[in-house]
Short mmCIF file of N, CA and C and ligand atoms in Angstrom, two decimals:
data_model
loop_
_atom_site.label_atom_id
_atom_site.label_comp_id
_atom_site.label_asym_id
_atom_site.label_seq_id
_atom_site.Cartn_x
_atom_site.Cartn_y
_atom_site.Cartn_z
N UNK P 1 1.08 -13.58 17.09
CA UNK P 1 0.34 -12.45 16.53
C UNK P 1 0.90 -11.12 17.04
N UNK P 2 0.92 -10.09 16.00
CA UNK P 2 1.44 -8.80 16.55
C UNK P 2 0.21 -8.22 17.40
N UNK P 3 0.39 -8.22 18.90
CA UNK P 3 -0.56 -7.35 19.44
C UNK P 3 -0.61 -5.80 19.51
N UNK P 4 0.41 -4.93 18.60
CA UNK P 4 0.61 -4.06 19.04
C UNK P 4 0.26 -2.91 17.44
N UNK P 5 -0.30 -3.86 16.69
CA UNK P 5 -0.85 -3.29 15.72
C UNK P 5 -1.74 -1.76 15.67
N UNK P 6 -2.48 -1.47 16.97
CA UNK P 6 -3.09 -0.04 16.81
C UNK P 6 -2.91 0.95 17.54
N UNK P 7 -0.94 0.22 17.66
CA UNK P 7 -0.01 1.75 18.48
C UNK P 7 -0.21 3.04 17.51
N UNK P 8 -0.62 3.96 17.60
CA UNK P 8 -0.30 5.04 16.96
C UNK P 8 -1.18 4.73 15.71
N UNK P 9 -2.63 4.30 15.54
CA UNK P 9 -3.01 4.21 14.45
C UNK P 9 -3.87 5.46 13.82
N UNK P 10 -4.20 6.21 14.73
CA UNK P 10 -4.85 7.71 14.31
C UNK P 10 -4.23 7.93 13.42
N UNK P 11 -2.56 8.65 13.98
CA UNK P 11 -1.68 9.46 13.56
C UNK P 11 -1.35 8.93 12.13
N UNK P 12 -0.95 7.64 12.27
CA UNK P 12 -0.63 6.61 10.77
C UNK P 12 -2.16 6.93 9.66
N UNK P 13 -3.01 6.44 10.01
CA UNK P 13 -4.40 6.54 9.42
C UNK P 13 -4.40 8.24 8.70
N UNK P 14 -4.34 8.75 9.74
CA UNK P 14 -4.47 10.12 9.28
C UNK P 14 -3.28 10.44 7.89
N UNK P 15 -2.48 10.52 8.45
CA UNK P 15 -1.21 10.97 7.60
C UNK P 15 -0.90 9.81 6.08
N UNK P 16 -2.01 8.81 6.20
CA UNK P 16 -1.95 8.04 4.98
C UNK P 16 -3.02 8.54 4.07
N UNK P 17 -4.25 9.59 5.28
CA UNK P 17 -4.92 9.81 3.68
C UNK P 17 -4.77 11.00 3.39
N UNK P 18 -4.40 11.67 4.26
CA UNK P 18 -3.96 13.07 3.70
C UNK P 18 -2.82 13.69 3.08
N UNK P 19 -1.90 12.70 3.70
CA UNK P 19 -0.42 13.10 2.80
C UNK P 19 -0.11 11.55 1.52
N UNK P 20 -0.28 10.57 1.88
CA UNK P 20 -0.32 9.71 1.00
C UNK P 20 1.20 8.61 1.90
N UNK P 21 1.59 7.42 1.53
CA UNK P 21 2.36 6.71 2.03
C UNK P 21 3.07 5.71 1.04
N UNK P 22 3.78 5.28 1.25
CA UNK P 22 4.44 4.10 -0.23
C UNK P 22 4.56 2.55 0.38
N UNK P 23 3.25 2.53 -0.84
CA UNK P 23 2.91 0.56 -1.14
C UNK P 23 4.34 -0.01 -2.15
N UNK P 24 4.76 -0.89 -0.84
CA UNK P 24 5.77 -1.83 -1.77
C UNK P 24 5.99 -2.97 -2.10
N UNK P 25 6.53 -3.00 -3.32
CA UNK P 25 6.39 -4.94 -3.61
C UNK P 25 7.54 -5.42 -4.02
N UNK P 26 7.72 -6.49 -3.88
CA UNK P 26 9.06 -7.37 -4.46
C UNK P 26 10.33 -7.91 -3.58
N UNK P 27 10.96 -7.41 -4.00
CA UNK P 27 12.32 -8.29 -2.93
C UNK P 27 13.37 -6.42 -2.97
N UNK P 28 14.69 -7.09 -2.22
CA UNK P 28 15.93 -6.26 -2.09
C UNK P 28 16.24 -6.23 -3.78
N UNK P 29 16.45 -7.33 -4.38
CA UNK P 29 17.04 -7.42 -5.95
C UNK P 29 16.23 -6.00 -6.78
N UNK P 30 14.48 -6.64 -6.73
CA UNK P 30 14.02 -6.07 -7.58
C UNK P 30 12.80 -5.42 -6.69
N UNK P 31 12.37 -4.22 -6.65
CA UNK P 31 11.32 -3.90 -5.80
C UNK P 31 10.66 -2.34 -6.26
N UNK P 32 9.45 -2.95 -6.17
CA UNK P 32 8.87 -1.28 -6.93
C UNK P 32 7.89 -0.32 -5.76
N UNK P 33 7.58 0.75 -5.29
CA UNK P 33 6.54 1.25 -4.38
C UNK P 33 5.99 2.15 -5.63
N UNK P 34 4.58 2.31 -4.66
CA UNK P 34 3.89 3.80 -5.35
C UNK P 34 2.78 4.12 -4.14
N UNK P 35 2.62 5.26 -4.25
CA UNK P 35 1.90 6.27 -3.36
C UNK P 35 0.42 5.81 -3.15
N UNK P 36 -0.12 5.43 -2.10
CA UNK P 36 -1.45 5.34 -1.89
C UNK P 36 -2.12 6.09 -0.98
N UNK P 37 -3.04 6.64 -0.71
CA UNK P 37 -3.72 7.08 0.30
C UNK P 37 -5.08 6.70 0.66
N UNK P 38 -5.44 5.77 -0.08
CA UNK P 38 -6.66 4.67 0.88
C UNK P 38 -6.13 3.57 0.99
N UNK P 39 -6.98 2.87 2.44
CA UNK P 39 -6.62 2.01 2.92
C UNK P 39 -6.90 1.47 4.25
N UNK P 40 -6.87 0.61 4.69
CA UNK P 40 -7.71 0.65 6.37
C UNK P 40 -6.83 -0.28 7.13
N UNK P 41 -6.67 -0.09 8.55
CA UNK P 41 -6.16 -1.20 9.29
C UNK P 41 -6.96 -1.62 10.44
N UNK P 42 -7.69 -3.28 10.66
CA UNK P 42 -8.33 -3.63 11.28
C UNK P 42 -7.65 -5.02 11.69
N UNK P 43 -9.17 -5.63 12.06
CA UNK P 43 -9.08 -6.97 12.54
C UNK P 43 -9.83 -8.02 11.95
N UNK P 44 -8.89 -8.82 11.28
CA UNK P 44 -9.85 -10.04 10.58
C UNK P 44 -9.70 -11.32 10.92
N UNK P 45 -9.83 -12.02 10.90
CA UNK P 45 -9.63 -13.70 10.73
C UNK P 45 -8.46 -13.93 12.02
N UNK P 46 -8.99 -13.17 13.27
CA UNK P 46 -8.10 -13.01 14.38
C UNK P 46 -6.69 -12.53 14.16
N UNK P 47 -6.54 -11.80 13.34
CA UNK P 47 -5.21 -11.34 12.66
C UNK P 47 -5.36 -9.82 12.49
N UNK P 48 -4.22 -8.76 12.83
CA UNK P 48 -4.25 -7.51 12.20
C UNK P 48 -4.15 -7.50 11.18
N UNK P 49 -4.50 -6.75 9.90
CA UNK P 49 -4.54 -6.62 8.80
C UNK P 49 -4.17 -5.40 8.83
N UNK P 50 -3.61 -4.75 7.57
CA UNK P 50 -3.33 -3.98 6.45
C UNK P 50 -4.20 -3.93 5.34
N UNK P 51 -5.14 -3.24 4.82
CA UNK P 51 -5.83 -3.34 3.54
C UNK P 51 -5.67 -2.52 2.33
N UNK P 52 -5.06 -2.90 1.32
CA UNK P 52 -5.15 -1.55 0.24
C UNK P 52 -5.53 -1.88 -1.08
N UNK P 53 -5.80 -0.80 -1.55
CA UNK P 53 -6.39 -0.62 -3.12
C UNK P 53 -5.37 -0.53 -3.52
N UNK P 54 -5.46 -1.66 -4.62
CA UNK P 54 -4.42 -1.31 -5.98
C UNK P 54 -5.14 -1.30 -7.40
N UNK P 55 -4.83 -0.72 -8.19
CA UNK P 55 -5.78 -1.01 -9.33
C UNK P 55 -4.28 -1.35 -10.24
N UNK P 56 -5.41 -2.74 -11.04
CA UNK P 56 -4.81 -3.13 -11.85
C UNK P 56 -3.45 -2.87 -12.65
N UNK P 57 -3.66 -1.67 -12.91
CA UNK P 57 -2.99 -1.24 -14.14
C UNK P 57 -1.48 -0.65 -13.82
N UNK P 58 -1.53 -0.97 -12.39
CA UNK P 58 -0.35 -0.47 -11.76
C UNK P 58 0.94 -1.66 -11.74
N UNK P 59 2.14 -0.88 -11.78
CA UNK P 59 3.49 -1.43 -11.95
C UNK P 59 3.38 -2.38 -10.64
N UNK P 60 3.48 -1.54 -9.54
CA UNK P 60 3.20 -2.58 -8.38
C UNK P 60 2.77 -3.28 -8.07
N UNK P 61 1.17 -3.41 -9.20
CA UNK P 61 0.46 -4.66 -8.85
C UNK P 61 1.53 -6.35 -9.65
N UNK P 62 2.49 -6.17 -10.50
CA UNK P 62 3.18 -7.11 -11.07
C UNK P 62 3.57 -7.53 -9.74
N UNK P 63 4.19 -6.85 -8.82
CA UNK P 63 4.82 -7.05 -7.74
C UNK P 63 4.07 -7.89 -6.52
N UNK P 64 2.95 -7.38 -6.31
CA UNK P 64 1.93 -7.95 -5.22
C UNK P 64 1.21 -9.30 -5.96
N UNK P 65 0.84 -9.08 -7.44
CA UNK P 65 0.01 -10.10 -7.70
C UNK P 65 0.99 -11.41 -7.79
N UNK P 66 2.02 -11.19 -8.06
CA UNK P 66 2.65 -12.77 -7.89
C UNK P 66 4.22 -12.93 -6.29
N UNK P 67 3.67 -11.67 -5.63
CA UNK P 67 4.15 -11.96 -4.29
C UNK P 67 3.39 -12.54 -3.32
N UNK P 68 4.05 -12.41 -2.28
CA UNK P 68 3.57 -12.87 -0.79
C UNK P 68 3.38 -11.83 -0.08
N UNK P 69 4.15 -10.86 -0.02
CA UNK P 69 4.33 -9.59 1.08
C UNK P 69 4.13 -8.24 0.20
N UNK P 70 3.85 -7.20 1.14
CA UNK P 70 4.11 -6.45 0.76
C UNK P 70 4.45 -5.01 1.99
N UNK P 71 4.65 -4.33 1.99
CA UNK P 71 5.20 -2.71 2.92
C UNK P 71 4.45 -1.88 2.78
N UNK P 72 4.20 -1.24 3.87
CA UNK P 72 3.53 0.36 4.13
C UNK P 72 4.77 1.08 4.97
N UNK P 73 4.99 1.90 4.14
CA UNK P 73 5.82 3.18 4.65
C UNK P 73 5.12 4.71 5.04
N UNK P 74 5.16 5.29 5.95
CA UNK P 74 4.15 6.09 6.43
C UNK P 74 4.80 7.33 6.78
N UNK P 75 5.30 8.48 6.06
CA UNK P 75 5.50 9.50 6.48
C UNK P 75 5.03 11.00 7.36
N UNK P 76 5.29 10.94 8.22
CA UNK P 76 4.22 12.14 9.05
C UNK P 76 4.89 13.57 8.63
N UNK P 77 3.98 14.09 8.97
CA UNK P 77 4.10 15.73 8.99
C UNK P 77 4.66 16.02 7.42
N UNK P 78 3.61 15.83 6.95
CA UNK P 78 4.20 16.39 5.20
C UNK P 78 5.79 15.78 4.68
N UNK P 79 6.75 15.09 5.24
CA UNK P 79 7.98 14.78 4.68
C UNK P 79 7.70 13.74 3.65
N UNK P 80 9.01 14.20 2.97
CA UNK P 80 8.92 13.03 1.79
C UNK P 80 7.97 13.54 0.59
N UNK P 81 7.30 14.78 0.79
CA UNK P 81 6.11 15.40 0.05
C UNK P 81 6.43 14.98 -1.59
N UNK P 82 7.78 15.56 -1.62
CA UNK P 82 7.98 15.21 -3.08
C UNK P 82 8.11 13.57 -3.76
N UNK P 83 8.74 12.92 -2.86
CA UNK P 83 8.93 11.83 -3.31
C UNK P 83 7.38 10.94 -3.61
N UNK P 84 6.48 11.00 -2.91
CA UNK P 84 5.16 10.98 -2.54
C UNK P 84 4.35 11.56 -4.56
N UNK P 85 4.66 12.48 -4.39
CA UNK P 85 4.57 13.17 -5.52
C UNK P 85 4.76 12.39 -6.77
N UNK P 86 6.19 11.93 -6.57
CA UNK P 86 6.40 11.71 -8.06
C UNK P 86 6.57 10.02 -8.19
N UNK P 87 6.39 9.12 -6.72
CA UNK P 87 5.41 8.03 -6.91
C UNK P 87 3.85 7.79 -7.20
N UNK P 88 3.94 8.80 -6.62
CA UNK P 88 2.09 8.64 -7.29
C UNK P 88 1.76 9.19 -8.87
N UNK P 89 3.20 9.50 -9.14
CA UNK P 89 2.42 10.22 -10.62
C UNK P 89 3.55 9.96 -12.03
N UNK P 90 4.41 8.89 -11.26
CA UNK P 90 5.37 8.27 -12.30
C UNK P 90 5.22 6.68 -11.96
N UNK P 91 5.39 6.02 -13.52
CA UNK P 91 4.92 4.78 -13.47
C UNK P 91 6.91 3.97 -13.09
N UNK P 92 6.90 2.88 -12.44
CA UNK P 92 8.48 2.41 -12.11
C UNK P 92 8.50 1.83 -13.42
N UNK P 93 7.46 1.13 -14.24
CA UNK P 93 7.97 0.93 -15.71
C UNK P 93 8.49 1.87 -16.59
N UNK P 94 8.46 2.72 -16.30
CA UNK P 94 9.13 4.25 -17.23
C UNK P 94 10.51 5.14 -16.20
N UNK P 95 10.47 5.11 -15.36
CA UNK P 95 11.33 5.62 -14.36
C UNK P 95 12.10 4.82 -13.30
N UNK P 96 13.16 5.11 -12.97
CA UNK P 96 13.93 4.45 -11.61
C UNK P 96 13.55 5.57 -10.67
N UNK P 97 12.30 4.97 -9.57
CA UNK P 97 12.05 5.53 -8.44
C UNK P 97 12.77 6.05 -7.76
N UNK P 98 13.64 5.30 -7.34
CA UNK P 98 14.76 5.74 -6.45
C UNK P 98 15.41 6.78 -6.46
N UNK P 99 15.76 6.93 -7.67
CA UNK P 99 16.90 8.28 -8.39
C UNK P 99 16.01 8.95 -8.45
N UNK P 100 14.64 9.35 -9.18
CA UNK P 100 14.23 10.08 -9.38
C UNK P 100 13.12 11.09 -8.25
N UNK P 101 13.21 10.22 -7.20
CA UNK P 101 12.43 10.42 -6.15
C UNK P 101 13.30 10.30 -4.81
N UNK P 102 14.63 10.93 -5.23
CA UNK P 102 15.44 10.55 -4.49
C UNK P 102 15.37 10.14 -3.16
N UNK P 103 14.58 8.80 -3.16
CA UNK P 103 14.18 7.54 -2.09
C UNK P 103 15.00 6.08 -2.00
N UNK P 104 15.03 5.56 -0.88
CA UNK P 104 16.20 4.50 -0.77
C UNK P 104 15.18 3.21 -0.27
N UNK P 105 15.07 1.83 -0.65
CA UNK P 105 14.66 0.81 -0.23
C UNK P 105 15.92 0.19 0.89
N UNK P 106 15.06 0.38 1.98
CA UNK P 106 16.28 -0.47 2.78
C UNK P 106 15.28 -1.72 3.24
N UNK P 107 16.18 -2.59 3.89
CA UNK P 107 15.31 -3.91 4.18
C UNK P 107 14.88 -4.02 5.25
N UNK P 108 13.76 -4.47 5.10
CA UNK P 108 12.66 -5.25 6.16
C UNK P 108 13.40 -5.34 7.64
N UNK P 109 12.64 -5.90 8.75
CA UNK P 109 12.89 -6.81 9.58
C UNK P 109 12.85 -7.93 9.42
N UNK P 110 11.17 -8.60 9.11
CA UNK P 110 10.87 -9.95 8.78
C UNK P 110 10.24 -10.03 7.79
N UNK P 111 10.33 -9.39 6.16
CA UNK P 111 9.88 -10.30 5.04
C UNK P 111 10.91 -9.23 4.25
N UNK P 112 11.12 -10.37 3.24
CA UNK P 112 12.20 -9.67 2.00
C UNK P 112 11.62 -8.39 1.13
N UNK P 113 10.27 -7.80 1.22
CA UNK P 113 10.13 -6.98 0.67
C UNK P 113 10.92 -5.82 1.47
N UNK P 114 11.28 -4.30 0.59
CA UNK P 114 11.95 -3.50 1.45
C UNK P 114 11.00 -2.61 2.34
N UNK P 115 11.80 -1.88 3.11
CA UNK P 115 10.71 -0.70 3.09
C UNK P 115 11.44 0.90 2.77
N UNK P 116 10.64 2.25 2.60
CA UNK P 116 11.42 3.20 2.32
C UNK P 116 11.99 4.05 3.40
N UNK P 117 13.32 4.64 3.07
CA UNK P 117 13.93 4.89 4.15
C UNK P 117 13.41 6.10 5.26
N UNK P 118 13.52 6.57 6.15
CA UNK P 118 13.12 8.11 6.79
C UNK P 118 11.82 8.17 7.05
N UNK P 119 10.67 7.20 6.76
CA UNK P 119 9.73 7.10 7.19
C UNK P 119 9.36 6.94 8.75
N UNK P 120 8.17 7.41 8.93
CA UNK P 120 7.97 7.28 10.51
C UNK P 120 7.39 6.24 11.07
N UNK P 121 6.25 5.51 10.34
CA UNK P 121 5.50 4.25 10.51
C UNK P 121 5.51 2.96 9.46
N UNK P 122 6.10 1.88 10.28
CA UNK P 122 5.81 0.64 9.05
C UNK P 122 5.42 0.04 9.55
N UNK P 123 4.34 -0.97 8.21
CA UNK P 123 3.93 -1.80 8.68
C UNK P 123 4.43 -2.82 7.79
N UNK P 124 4.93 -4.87 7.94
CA UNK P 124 5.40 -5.20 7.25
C UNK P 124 4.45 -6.35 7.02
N UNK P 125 3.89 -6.67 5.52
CA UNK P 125 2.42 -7.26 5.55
C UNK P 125 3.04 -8.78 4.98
N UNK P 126 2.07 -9.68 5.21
CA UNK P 126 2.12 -10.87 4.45
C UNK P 126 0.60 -11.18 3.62
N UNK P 127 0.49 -11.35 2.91
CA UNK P 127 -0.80 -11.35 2.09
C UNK P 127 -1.66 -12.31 2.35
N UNK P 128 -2.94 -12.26 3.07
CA UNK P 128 -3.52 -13.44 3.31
C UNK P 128 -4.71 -13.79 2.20
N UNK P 129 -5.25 -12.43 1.61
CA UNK P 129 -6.11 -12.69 0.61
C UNK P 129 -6.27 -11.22 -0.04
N UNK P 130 -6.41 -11.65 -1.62
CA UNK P 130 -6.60 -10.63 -2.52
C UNK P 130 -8.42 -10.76 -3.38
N UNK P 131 -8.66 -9.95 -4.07
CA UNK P 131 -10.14 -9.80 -4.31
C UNK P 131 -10.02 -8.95 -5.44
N UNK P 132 -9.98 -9.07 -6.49
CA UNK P 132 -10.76 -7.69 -7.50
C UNK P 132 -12.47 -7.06 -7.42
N UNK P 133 -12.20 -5.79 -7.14
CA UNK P 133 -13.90 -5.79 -6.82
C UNK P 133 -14.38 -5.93 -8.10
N UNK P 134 -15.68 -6.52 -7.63
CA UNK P 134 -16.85 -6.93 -8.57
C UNK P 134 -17.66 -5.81 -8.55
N UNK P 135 -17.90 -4.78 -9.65
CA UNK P 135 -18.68 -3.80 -9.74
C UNK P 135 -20.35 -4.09 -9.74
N UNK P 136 -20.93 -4.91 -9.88
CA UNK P 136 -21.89 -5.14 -9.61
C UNK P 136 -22.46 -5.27 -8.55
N UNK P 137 -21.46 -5.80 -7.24
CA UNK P 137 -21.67 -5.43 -6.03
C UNK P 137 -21.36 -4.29 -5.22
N UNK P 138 -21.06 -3.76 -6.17
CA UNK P 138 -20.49 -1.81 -5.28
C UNK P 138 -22.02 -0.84 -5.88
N UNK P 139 -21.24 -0.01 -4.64
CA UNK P 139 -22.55 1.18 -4.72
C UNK P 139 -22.60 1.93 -5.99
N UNK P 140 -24.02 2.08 -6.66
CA UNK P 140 -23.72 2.54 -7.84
C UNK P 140 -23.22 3.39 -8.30
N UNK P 141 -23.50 4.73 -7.17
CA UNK P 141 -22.97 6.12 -7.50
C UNK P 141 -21.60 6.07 -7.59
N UNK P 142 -20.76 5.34 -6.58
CA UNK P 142 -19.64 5.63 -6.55
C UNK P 142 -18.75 4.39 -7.45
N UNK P 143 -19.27 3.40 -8.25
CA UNK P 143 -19.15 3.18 -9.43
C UNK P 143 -19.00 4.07 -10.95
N UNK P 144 -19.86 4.80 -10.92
CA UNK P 144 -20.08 5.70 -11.88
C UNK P 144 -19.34 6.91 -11.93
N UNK P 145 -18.58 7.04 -10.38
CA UNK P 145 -17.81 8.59 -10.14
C UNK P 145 -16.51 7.53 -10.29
N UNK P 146 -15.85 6.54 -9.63
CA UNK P 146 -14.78 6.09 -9.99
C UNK P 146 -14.19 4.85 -11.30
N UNK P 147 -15.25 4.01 -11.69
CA UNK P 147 -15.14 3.01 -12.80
C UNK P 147 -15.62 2.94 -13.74
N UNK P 148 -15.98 4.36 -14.26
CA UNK P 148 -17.52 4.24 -15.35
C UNK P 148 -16.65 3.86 -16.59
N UNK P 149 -17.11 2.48 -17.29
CA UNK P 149 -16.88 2.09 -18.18
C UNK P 149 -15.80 1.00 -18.10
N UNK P 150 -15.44 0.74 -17.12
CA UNK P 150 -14.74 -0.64 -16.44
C UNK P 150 -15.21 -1.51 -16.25
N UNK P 151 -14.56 -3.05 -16.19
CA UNK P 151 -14.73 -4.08 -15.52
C UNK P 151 -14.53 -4.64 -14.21
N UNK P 152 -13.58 -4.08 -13.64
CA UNK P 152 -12.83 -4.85 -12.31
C UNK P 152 -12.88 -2.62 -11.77
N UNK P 153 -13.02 -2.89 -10.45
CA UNK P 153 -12.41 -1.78 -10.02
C UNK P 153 -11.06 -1.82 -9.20
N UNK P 154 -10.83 -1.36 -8.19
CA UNK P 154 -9.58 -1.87 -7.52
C UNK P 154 -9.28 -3.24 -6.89
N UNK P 155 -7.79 -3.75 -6.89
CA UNK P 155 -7.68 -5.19 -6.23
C UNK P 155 -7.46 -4.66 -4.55
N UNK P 156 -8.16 -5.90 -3.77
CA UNK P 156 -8.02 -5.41 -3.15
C UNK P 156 -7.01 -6.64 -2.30
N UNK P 157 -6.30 -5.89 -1.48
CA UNK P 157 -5.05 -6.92 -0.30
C UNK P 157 -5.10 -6.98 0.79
N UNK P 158 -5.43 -7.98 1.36
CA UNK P 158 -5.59 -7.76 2.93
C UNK P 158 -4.03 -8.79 3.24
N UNK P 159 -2.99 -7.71 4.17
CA UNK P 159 -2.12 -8.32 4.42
C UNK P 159 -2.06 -8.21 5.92
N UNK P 160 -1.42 -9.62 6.37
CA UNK P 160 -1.12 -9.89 7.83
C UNK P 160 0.08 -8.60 8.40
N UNK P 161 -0.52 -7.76 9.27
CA UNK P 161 0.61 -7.10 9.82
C UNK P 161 1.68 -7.71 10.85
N UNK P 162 2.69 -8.11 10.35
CA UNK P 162 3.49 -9.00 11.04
C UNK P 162 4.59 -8.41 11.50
N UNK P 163 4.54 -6.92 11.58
CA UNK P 163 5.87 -6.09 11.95
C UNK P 163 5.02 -5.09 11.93
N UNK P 164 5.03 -4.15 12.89
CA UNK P 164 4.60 -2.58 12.58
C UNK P 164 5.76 -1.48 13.80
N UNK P 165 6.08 -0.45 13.19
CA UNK P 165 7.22 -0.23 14.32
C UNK P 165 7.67 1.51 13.72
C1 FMN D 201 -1.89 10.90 -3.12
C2 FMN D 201 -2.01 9.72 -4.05
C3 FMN D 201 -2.67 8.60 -3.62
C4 FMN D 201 -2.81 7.46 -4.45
N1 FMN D 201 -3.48 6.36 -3.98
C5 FMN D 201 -3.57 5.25 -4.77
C6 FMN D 201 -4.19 4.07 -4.26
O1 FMN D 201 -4.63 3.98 -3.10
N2 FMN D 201 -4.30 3.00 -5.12
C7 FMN D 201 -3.81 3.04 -6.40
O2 FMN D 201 -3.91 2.03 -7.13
N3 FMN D 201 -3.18 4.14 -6.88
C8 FMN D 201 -3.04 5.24 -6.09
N4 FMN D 201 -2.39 6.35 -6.57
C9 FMN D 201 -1.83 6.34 -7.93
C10 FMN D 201 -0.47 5.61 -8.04
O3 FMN D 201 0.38 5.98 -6.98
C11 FMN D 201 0.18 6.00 -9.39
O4 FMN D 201 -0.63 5.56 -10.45
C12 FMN D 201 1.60 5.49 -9.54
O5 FMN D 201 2.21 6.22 -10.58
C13 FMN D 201 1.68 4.01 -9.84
O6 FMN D 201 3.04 3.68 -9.95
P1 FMN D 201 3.56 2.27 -10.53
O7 FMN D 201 3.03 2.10 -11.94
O8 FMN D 201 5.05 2.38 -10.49
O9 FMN D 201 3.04 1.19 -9.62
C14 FMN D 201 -2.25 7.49 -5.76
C15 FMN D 201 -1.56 8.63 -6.20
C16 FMN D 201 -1.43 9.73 -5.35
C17 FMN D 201 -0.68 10.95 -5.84
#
């Protein structure tokens, strides 16, 4: 088990919801990220975890829903602002990330997904369980401010942090 999971987790925590960070999926061949800024890192099932929202409709979720792993790349102090930018607001089915966000996938330590380059914090996840929320069990208000007129709200991933560095 990684014991060293909540080195520096303020700073990471912080700078993931305020500046945003890149969720990645797939392999070296083929691999897509996009910008998230919720998300939590705890302790579950005697394991560190990684947790994030993906909603459906996202390119990345092709990537996570029929992977194993997936990456958190964590940029501090505002860098990367743009690239951040135009993952969160360009789909990888319409654009090559890379070029256009002029960002580089380099590889892992220990799982084939990549991670992005110049970042300050990674974490490298293995997926132990996924969930689509069930809107019937969420709070109503904040049903109605984020899913009104949906079925599923975000999926959610709890991945094993098996590298963080
Ligand atoms: C700051 C910021 C944070 C975001 N956080 C999330 C998130 O936590 N979950 C999510 O599903 N989408 C989030 N998004 C939206 C996705 O990044 C965006 O829809 C992206 O274009 C999806 O890319 P893809 O289709 O290539 O996967 C966020 C966007 C921004 C700009």
């Amino acid at each position: 088990m990684n014991n060293n999971f909540t080195r520096d987790v303020e700073n990471a925590l912080d700078n993931l919801h305020i500046n945003g960070a890149f969720l990645t999926g797939g392999d070296l061949k083929s691999a897509n990220t996009m910008t998230i800024s919720w998300g939590s890192i705890g302790f579950m099932w005697r394991k560190p975890v990684f947790m994030a929202l993906v909603r459906e409709s996202r390119y990345t979720n092709e990537f996570l829903k029929s992977g194993e792993k997936f990456t958190v790349s964590i940029p501090y102090e505002g860098e990367l602002k743009e690239a951040l930018k135009i993952c969160g607001s360009k789909s990888g089915r319409d654009v090559n990330k890379e070029e256009l966000a002029n960002i580089k996938f380099i590889p892992s330590k220990s799982v084939d997904t990549p991670v992005i380059e110049g970042c300050n914090r990674y974490y490298e996840c293995k997926i132990l369980y996924k969930n689509e929320m069930d809107l019937d069990n969420f709070d109503k208000d904040l049903a109605e401010q984020f899913y009104k007129g949906e079925k599923i709200g975000h999926i959610l991933y709890f991945g094993e942090i098996i590298e963080e560095y």
